[in-house]
Coordinates of C-alpha atoms in Angstrom, one line a residue:
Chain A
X5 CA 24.3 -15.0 24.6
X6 CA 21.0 -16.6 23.6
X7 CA 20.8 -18.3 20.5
X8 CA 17.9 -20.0 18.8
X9 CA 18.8 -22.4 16.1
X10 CA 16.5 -23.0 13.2
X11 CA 16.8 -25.3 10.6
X12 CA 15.7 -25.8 7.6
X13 CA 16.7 -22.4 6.6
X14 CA 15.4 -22.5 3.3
X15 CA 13.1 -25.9 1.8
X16 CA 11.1 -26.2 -1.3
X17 CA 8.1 -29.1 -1.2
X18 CA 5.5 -30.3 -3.5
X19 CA 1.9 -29.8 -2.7
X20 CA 0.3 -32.2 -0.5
X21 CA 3.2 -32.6 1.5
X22 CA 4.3 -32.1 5.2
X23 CA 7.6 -29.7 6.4
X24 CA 9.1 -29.9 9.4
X25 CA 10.6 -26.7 11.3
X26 CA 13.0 -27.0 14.1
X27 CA 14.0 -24.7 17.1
X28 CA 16.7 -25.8 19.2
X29 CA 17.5 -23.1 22.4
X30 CA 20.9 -23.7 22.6
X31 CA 22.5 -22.6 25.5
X32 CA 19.2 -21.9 27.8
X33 CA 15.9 -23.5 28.2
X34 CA 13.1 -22.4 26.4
X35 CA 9.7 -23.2 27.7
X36 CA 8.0 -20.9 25.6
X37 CA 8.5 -20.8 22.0
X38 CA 6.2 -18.2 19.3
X39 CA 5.9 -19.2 16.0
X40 CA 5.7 -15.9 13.5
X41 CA 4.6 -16.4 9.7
X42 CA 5.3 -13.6 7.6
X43 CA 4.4 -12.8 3.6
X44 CA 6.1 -10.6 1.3
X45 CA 6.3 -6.8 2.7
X46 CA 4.1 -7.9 5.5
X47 CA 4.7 -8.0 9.5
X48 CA 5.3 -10.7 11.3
X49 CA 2.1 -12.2 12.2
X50 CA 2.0 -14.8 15.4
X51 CA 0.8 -18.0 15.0
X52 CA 0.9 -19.9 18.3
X53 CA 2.8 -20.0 21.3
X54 CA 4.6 -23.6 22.1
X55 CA 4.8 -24.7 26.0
X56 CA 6.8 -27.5 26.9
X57 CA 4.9 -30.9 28.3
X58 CA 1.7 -28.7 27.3
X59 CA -0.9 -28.4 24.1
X60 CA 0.2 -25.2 22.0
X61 CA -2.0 -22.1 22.1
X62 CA -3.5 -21.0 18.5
X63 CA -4.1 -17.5 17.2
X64 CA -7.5 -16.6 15.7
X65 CA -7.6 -17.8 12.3
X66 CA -5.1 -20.8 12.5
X67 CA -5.7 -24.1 11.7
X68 CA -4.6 -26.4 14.4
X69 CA -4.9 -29.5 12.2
X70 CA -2.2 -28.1 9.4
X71 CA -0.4 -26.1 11.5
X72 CA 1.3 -28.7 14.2
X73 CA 3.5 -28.1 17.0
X74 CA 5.1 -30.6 19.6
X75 CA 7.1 -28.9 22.5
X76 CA 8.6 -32.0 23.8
X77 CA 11.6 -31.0 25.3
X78 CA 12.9 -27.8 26.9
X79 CA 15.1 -27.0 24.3
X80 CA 12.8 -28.2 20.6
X81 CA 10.2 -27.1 19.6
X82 CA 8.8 -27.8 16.2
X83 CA 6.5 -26.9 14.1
X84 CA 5.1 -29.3 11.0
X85 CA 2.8 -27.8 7.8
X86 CA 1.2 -30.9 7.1
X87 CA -0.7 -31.4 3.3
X88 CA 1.5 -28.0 2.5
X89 CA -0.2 -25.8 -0.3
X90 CA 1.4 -23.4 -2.4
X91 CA -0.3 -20.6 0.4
X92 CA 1.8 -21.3 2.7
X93 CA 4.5 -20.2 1.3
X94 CA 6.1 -17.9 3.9
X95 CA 8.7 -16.9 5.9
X96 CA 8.3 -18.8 9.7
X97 CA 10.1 -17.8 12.3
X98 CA 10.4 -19.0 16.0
X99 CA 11.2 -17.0 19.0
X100 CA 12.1 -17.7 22.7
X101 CA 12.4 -15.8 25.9
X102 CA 15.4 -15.3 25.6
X103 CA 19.0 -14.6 28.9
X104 CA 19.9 -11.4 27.5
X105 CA 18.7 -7.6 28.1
X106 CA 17.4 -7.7 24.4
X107 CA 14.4 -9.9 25.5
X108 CA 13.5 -12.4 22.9
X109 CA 16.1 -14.8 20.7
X110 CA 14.4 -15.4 17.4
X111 CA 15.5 -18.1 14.9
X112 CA 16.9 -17.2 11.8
X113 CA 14.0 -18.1 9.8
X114 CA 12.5 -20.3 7.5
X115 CA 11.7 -19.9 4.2
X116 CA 9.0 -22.6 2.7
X117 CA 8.4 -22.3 -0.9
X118 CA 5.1 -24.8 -1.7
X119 CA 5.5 -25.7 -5.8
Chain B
X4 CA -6.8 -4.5 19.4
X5 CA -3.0 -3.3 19.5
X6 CA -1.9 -2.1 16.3
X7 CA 1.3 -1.1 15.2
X8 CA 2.3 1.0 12.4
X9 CA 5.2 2.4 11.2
X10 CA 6.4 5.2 9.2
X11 CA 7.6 5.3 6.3
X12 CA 7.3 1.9 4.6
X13 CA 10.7 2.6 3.1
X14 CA 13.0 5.1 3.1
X15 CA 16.0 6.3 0.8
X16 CA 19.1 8.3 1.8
X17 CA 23.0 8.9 0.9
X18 CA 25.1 7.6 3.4
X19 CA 26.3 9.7 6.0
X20 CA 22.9 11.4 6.9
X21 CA 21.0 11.0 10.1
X22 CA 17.4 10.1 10.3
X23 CA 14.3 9.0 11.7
X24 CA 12.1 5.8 12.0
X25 CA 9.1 6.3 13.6
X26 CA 6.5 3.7 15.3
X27 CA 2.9 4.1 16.9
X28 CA 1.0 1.5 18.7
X29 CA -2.3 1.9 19.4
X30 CA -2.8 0.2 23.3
X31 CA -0.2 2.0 25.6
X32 CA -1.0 -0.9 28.0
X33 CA 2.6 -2.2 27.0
X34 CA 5.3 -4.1 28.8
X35 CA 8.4 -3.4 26.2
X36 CA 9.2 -2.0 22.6
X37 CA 11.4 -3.5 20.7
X38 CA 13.2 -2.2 17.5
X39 CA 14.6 -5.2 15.1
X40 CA 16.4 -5.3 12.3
X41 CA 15.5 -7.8 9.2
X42 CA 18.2 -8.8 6.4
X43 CA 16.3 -10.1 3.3
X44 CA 15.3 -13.5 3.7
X45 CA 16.8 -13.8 6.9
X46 CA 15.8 -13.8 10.8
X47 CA 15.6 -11.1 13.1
X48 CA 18.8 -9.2 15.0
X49 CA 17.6 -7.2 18.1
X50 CA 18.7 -3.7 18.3
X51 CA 17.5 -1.8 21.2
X52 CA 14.8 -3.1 24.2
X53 CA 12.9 -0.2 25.7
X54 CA 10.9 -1.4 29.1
X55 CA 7.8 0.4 29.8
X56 CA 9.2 2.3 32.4
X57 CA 12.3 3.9 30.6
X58 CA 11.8 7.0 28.0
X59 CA 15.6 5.6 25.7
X60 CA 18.1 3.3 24.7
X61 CA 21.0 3.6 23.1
X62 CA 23.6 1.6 21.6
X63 CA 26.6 2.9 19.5
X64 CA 25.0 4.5 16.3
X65 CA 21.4 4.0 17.6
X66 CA 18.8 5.8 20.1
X67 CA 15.6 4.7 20.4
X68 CA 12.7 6.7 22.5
X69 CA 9.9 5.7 23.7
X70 CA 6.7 8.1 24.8
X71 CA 4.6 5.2 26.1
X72 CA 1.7 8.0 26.7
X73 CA 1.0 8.8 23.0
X74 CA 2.1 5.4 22.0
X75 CA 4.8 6.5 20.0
X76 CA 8.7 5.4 19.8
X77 CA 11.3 6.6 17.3
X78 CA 14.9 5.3 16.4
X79 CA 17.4 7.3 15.4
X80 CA 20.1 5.9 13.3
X81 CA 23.5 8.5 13.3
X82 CA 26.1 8.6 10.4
X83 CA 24.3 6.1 8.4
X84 CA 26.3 3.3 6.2
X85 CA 25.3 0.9 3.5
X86 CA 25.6 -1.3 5.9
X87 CA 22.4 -0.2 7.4
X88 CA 20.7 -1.3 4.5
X89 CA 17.8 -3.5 5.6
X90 CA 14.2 -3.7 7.2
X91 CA 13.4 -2.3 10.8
X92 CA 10.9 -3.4 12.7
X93 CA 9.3 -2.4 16.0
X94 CA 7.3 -4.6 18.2
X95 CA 5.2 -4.1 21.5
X96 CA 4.9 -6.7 24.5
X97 CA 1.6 -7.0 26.1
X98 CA -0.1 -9.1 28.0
X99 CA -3.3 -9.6 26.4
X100 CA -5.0 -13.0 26.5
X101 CA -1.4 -14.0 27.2
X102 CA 2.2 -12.2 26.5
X103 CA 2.3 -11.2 22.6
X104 CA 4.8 -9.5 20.6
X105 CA 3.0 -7.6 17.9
X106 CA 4.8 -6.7 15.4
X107 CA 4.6 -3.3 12.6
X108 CA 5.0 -3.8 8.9
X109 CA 8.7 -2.4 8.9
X110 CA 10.5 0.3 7.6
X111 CA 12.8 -0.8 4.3
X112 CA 16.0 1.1 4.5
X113 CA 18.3 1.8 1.4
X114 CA 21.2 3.9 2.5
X115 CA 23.1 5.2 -0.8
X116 CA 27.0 5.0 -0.8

């Protein structure tokens, strides 16, 4: 079936500095990929939706600047905190339109720990 | 503004009983309904995809319902195991200022041996 692979699974970073989050569709091609965030005992919240050759689409309230996405190919999309603060720290999570009857693939998740 | 909220927050039980999660969404204007589960710290696994058009889904242990008209969908988990243990979620697809999938707060599971 789909999968969407997501890596780093798990990174701790000093304040000030930039992650990068990776989604690879791995046996299909993803044009669209969502990026979720989600706090503690919270819902997943959606940050923007990633479109290959295309500018990403930002939900209400985030930052374009710190939040960056590049969709270059059909099968990566990333997604880079730049000048990380210990706020940040969430769980991200990428999905993708995914071949099967269950609709979406999602990643397995990032966890980003800002110290 | 869909909205989606689920009942209970979090539920205990021995193993071996049946029960009920519940979810409510706010817009019926929806495409599917999705019920995921959430391991801690870990991604999402798809359980059940309901289209608009279709009242239930089942898979094994598992029956979700879908009453798109009161915005409301339950899942039904049979003979539950330990192994149940974790965080459901449901989420809505709708085409709002462009397909979303928005997503409830989760029900947290604890199944007893």
């Amino acid at each position: 079936g789909a999968v969407v692979s997501q890596h780093p699974s798990w990174v701790i970073c000093k304040s000030g500095t930039s992650v990068k989050i990776e989604c690879r569709s791995l046996d299909f091609q993803a044009t669209t990929m969502f990026w979720y965030r989600q706090f503690p005992k919270q819902s997943l919240m959606l940050m923007a939706t990633s479109n290959e050759g295309s500018k990403a689409t930002y939900e209400q309230g985030v930052e374009k600047d710190k939040f960056l996405i590049n969709h270059a190919s059909l099968t990566l999309s990333t997604l880079t905190v730049t000048s990380a603060h210990p706020e940040d720290s969430s769980f991200y999570i990428c999905s993708a339109p995914g071949q099967s009857s269950l609709g979406y693939t999602f990643g397995s998740g990032t966890r980003l720990t800002v110290v | 503004k869909q909205e989606v909220t689920q009942i209970p927050a979090a539920l205990s039980v021995p193993e071996g009983e049946n029960l009920v999660l519940n979810c409510s969404f706010t817009d019926s204007a929806i495409y599917n309904l999705q019920w995921f589960r959430q391991d801690p710290g870990k991604g999402l696994t798809s359980l059940l995809l309901i289209q608009s058009s279709q009242r239930e889904q089942t898979s094994g242990r598992l029956n979700a319902s879908l009453d798109k008209s009161s915005g409301r969908s339950t899942l039904y988990i049979a003979a539950s195991q330990p192994g149940d243990s974790a965080t459901y979620l449901c989420a809505v697809l709708t085409n709002t200022g462009g397909f979303k999938t928005i997503f409830g707060a989760g029900t947290r599971l604890f199944v007893k041996a």
